Amino acid sequence: MEHRALLLLLLAFLTPGAPIPVPPALKALSNLHLSTRLTSRPAIDIKYSIHYIQQKVDHFGFNTDKTFKQRYLIADKHWKKDGGSILFYTGNEGDITWFCNNTGFMWDMAEELKAMLVFAEHRYYGESLPFGANSFKDSTHLNFLTSEQALADFAKLIKHLKRTVPGAKNQPVIALGGSYGGMLAAWFRMKYPHMVVGALASSAPIWQFEDLVPCGVFMEIVTADFRKSGPNCSESIRRSWDAIRRLTSTGPGLHWLSEALRLCSPLTNSQDVEHLKDWITETWVNLAMVDYPYESNFLQPLPAWPIKVVCQYLKNPNVSDPQLLENIFQALNVYYNYSGQVKCLNMSETATRSLGSLGWSYQACTEMVMPFCTNGIDDMFEPHSWNLKEFSDDCFKQWGVRPRPSWITTMYGGKNISSHTNIIFSNGDLDPWSGGGVTENVTDTLVAITIPEGAHHLDLRANNAFDPTSVLLARSLEVRYMKQWIKNFYASLRKKH
Amino acid sequence: MEHRALLLLLLAFLTPGAPIPVPPALKALSNLHLSTRLTSRPAIDIKYSIHYIQQKVDHFGFNTDKTFKQRYLIADKHWKKDGGSILFYTGNEGDITWFCNNTGFMWDMAEELKAMLVFAEHRYYGESLPFGANSFKDSTHLNFLTSEQALADFAKLIKHLKRTVPGAKNQPVIALGGSYGGMLAAWFRMKYPHMVVGALASSAPIWQFEDLVPCGVFMEIVTADFRKSGPNCSESIRRSWDAIRRLTSTGPGLHWLSEALRLCSPLTNSQDVEHLKDWITETWVNLAMVDYPYESNFLQPLPAWPIKVVCQYLKNPNVSDPQLLENIFQALNVYYNYSGQVKCLNMSETATRSLGSLGWSYQACTEMVMPFCTNGIDDMFEPHSWNLKEFSDDCFKQWGVRPRPSWITTMYGGKNISSHTNIIFSNGDLDPWSGGGVTENVTDTLVAITIPEGAHHLDLRANNAFDPTSVLLARSLEVRYMKQWIKNFYASLRKKH
């Protein structure tokens, strides 16, 4: 049990449909980066042009001169050649049009910053496939899917824009991104400070590596979200695992639970039960990430503060196992059936239609090795420890590569980043990823902004009437920093001339 | 003529013995990094231990997990665990024991800084061959010879030392290097500021790329060295090229000149004449780099201020062609026959026994694309323009790769480096490489130190009784900066605890 549970966590980022059986537990962790900013934006007209730049497949080796087309989007409605700026979204693991359409904050501040918006697609995602349909074929083709190559793409693109777009040459560029994209924004400023005057790294867990933070912090925050959202809520969930175990120890129990949870496919064996627990776990994790203060459309349409709604069904942990699971069903139903149209709950549909899950699962198996664990005491989940050896073996089976868990800290500095400047790290306290984020100022110019009522990169979402004051404050502070960077840029430009 | 001459410059870094015929002209440019710090050091006992670390062949891709042994040397006689420091030589294109034995400055200051000295060998040089004897076989094997991979090796090595050497963990590391090694030291601080508190980049031409500096500046400085070292000296050399052309336009002229220059192999055709001019050019370039104020042992033993000695034979440009070439012979003889033991001058022996010329020629054909040119007006050489297309074609013929001339500036920032901190750029005014170096302060912490009487990284050489005041001053300033970095490191360490 311990052993198997372990595996679930270890494979958190692995993709379904892969050669080895991969339970979907915490698959959400791999998808969180995506799909969390869906918002209809009637106020601002989202219009962009689509462009492509020829990029070297390998920036760091000369044996191949092969190139591929990287896609990027430009929106320049509010751009001013005189005193303007360039906001550069460092695309993460997904289709860039999706990020473009769902990073409302950039569209909201474009006019104020006289900014050109650029959204750069990350290689191996969306249309930017180095080897087309063969890009994910094997480890040879995947060899160029790294954060370093992605950053180099961004650098080349910015250079290209400055050379080819009249008026762009002497303008300050600011990197922005959320989640993995936020990590890239921060790292881009660290590694290519000559390219960008600063970076806004929203919900960027740059310390979710090695032992920089405790591996349990992520699930502890998920748990805290539920604990805070209703009396006994997290306790009810904590007790549900044993209840499931007891209920499913017999054939009739399996049948009963399948009915009680309105599962589309009935549970038939213990493997299904593990799958069930993974699926439920993933649901709670997803909810923690998108616990937004207003109705939003994530995987399914969700009410405002969805965890509060969920917790209304989980007020009493001291009930019979069947009653507890009935309550769990009601809670799950909030997430999967807010519309009321769903006939049964489909355990295989939980995963977001993440555009880049395949690519991310490779990245998690190489550079992006994020240890997660639970102990069942400080969190409401079954205990799973972190086992690098198993993780590595599984990665090798799936991709033919082994993770290098200490590489990211060697490359990007771990907690020793104080010599860098002009990076804003923003985090929502509700977001489990804040546990691996920078939530305290490192220096005067490496600043942390925390949003007590914020879930995953809430600040990057478009303005909303129901935004809590804390996120409005965060955004206004972020704009103030960016304006200062822009001002400093122009001041030093004038000094040069 | 113009066309061919061009080629010579383009191939400056290419190695002799390569598949395509490579004139040795300015080959010195590729070798300058080496062999210029030979000095006997009776005062300080050079004792080190030899170590090896297993490094990934490819830090930036996961398709191969192959490793190789990187060599490094440690000298810890003066190292103090309490309040000490680590001076880390970022090895350049050669055998690391050579650099270790010839960077006297590090040995001279070890005691004062309570420093452990570490000398890290650059991959593909010395014993640190990723594929052993096959390392230079083809572009596939050479694919991992880049500055980025070398910097990653250094980062991993420092991490390894901090983990494994008791007492090293909480000590400040300073990167030091000369020439290409100086570029690496500077770039290492830029890219891995979490690994080193600062860098001393001596004679590091980090701006000898693209159009950051005029391509002619290198040879202009060579010319200036000769102009300053004796009346009419550079003018005599300038006139020598036409004199050679006139003299060698006939068979008897070829014979006469072969005799006059005491050449071991007589000139027989126009190709030999081009070779001769390249060889002479290379000699003047070499002299400019090693125009040290005391007797030193470069390729050949040399007197103090060797250009002054050379120029004593080149006082009168207004003489007959034969007389001018007799004078040129006397001048060459200073360089090739200071000992008086040489029977004839060997045009193929000019090149330094550079340990890493093969590797460097590949690097020059990939990342290290340094444009050079002459116009015959601002310099004393025949006019050669810079032709990237031809250079690229030649590289492709030799190595099967094409240079990416703008990559280095994309990667390392070109002139836009002001956001970095704690780098000392030292340059000697006599050193032709100072033309591509940082010779004015960029900021308060990116400082330039110039040594008016200095040739190529004179400051890294051991103390010498004949050192001019300017280099003593430079070294003492360098030590002062390093002490400040060390002090700041310990101050911030104390603040943390």
Short mmCIF file of N, CA and C in Angstrom, two decimals, chain A residues 147-195:
data_model
loop_
_atom_site.label_atom_id
_atom_site.label_comp_id
_atom_site.label_asym_id
_atom_site.label_seq_id
_atom_site.Cartn_x
_atom_site.Cartn_y
_atom_site.Cartn_z
N SER A 147 14.23 23.67 -20.24
CA SER A 147 13.99 25.08 -19.94
C SER A 147 15.08 25.96 -20.55
N GLU A 148 16.29 25.45 -20.60
CA GLU A 148 17.39 26.24 -21.16
C GLU A 148 17.16 26.54 -22.65
N GLN A 149 16.73 25.53 -23.37
CA GLN A 149 16.44 25.75 -24.79
C GLN A 149 15.28 26.73 -24.94
N ALA A 150 14.28 26.60 -24.08
CA ALA A 150 13.12 27.49 -24.16
C ALA A 150 13.55 28.93 -23.90
N LEU A 151 14.39 29.13 -22.89
CA LEU A 151 14.86 30.48 -22.60
C LEU A 151 15.67 31.04 -23.78
N ALA A 152 16.47 30.19 -24.38
CA ALA A 152 17.26 30.63 -25.53
C ALA A 152 16.33 31.02 -26.69
N ASP A 153 15.25 30.26 -26.88
CA ASP A 153 14.25 30.65 -27.88
C ASP A 153 13.73 32.06 -27.60
N PHE A 154 13.39 32.30 -26.35
CA PHE A 154 12.86 33.62 -25.99
C PHE A 154 13.88 34.72 -26.30
N ALA A 155 15.13 34.44 -25.95
CA ALA A 155 16.19 35.44 -26.18
C ALA A 155 16.32 35.75 -27.66
N LYS A 156 16.33 34.71 -28.47
CA LYS A 156 16.45 34.91 -29.91
C LYS A 156 15.24 35.66 -30.45
N LEU A 157 14.08 35.35 -29.92
CA LEU A 157 12.87 36.01 -30.40
C LEU A 157 12.89 37.50 -30.07
N ILE A 158 13.30 37.82 -28.86
CA ILE A 158 13.36 39.24 -28.48
C ILE A 158 14.37 39.98 -29.36
N LYS A 159 15.51 39.35 -29.58
CA LYS A 159 16.51 39.96 -30.47
C LYS A 159 15.92 40.18 -31.86
N HIS A 160 15.20 39.19 -32.32
CA HIS A 160 14.58 39.27 -33.64
C HIS A 160 13.56 40.41 -33.70
N LEU A 161 12.73 40.51 -32.67
CA LEU A 161 11.73 41.57 -32.65
C LEU A 161 12.40 42.95 -32.64
N LYS A 162 13.44 43.08 -31.84
CA LYS A 162 14.11 44.37 -31.75
C LYS A 162 14.76 44.75 -33.07
N ARG A 163 15.15 43.75 -33.81
CA ARG A 163 15.79 44.02 -35.09
C ARG A 163 14.79 44.28 -36.21
N THR A 164 13.63 43.67 -36.11
CA THR A 164 12.73 43.70 -37.27
C THR A 164 11.49 44.57 -37.08
N VAL A 165 11.08 44.81 -35.85
CA VAL A 165 9.89 45.64 -35.65
C VAL A 165 10.31 47.09 -35.45
N PRO A 166 9.99 47.94 -36.40
CA PRO A 166 10.43 49.35 -36.28
C PRO A 166 9.88 49.97 -35.00
N GLY A 167 10.75 50.55 -34.23
CA GLY A 167 10.33 51.18 -32.98
C GLY A 167 10.55 50.32 -31.75
N ALA A 168 10.81 49.04 -31.96
CA ALA A 168 10.95 48.14 -30.81
C ALA A 168 12.36 48.16 -30.23
N LYS A 169 13.31 48.56 -31.06
CA LYS A 169 14.72 48.41 -30.69
C LYS A 169 15.06 48.98 -29.31
N ASN A 170 14.67 50.22 -29.09
CA ASN A 170 15.06 50.86 -27.83
C ASN A 170 13.92 50.89 -26.82
N GLN A 171 13.25 49.77 -26.70
CA GLN A 171 12.15 49.70 -25.73
C GLN A 171 12.47 48.64 -24.67
N PRO A 172 11.99 48.90 -23.46
CA PRO A 172 12.21 47.92 -22.40
C PRO A 172 11.25 46.74 -22.56
N VAL A 173 11.78 45.56 -22.32
CA VAL A 173 10.98 44.35 -22.37
C VAL A 173 10.81 43.82 -20.95
N ILE A 174 9.61 43.40 -20.63
CA ILE A 174 9.35 42.79 -19.32
C ILE A 174 8.83 41.38 -19.55
N ALA A 175 9.40 40.42 -18.84
CA ALA A 175 8.94 39.04 -18.95
C ALA A 175 7.81 38.80 -17.95
N LEU A 176 6.79 38.10 -18.38
CA LEU A 176 5.69 37.74 -17.49
C LEU A 176 5.32 36.29 -17.73
N GLY A 177 4.89 35.64 -16.66
CA GLY A 177 4.43 34.28 -16.82
C GLY A 177 3.80 33.77 -15.54
N GLY A 178 3.02 32.73 -15.67
CA GLY A 178 2.38 32.13 -14.51
C GLY A 178 2.74 30.66 -14.40
N SER A 179 2.86 30.18 -13.16
CA SER A 179 3.16 28.77 -12.92
C SER A 179 4.52 28.42 -13.54
N TYR A 180 4.62 27.38 -14.35
CA TYR A 180 5.90 27.09 -15.00
C TYR A 180 6.33 28.30 -15.85
N GLY A 181 5.36 28.95 -16.46
CA GLY A 181 5.67 30.16 -17.22
C GLY A 181 6.25 31.25 -16.33
N GLY A 182 5.83 31.28 -15.08
CA GLY A 182 6.38 32.23 -14.12
C GLY A 182 7.81 31.87 -13.74
N MET A 183 8.05 30.57 -13.63
CA MET A 183 9.43 30.13 -13.38
C MET A 183 10.32 30.58 -14.54
N LEU A 184 9.81 30.38 -15.75
CA LEU A 184 10.59 30.78 -16.93
C LEU A 184 10.82 32.29 -16.95
N ALA A 185 9.79 33.05 -16.57
CA ALA A 185 9.96 34.51 -16.55
C ALA A 185 11.07 34.90 -15.58
N ALA A 186 11.03 34.31 -14.38
CA ALA A 186 12.06 34.61 -13.37
C ALA A 186 13.44 34.17 -13.86
N TRP A 187 13.51 32.96 -14.34
CA TRP A 187 14.80 32.43 -14.81
C TRP A 187 15.32 33.23 -16.00
N PHE A 188 14.41 33.70 -16.82
CA PHE A 188 14.83 34.47 -17.98
C PHE A 188 15.50 35.77 -17.53
N ARG A 189 14.90 36.42 -16.54
CA ARG A 189 15.54 37.63 -16.00
C ARG A 189 16.89 37.29 -15.36
N MET A 190 16.96 36.13 -14.71
CA MET A 190 18.23 35.74 -14.07
C MET A 190 19.31 35.46 -15.10
N LYS A 191 18.95 34.77 -16.16
CA LYS A 191 19.96 34.31 -17.11
C LYS A 191 20.18 35.27 -18.27
N TYR A 192 19.17 36.03 -18.60
CA TYR A 192 19.30 36.97 -19.73
C TYR A 192 18.87 38.37 -19.30
N PRO A 193 19.51 38.92 -18.27
CA PRO A 193 19.08 40.24 -17.80
C PRO A 193 19.31 41.33 -18.84
N HIS A 194 20.10 41.02 -19.85
CA HIS A 194 20.30 42.00 -20.93
C HIS A 194 19.10 42.03 -21.87
N MET A 195 18.21 41.07 -21.74
CA MET A 195 17.06 40.99 -22.65
C MET A 195 15.80 41.61 -22.05
#
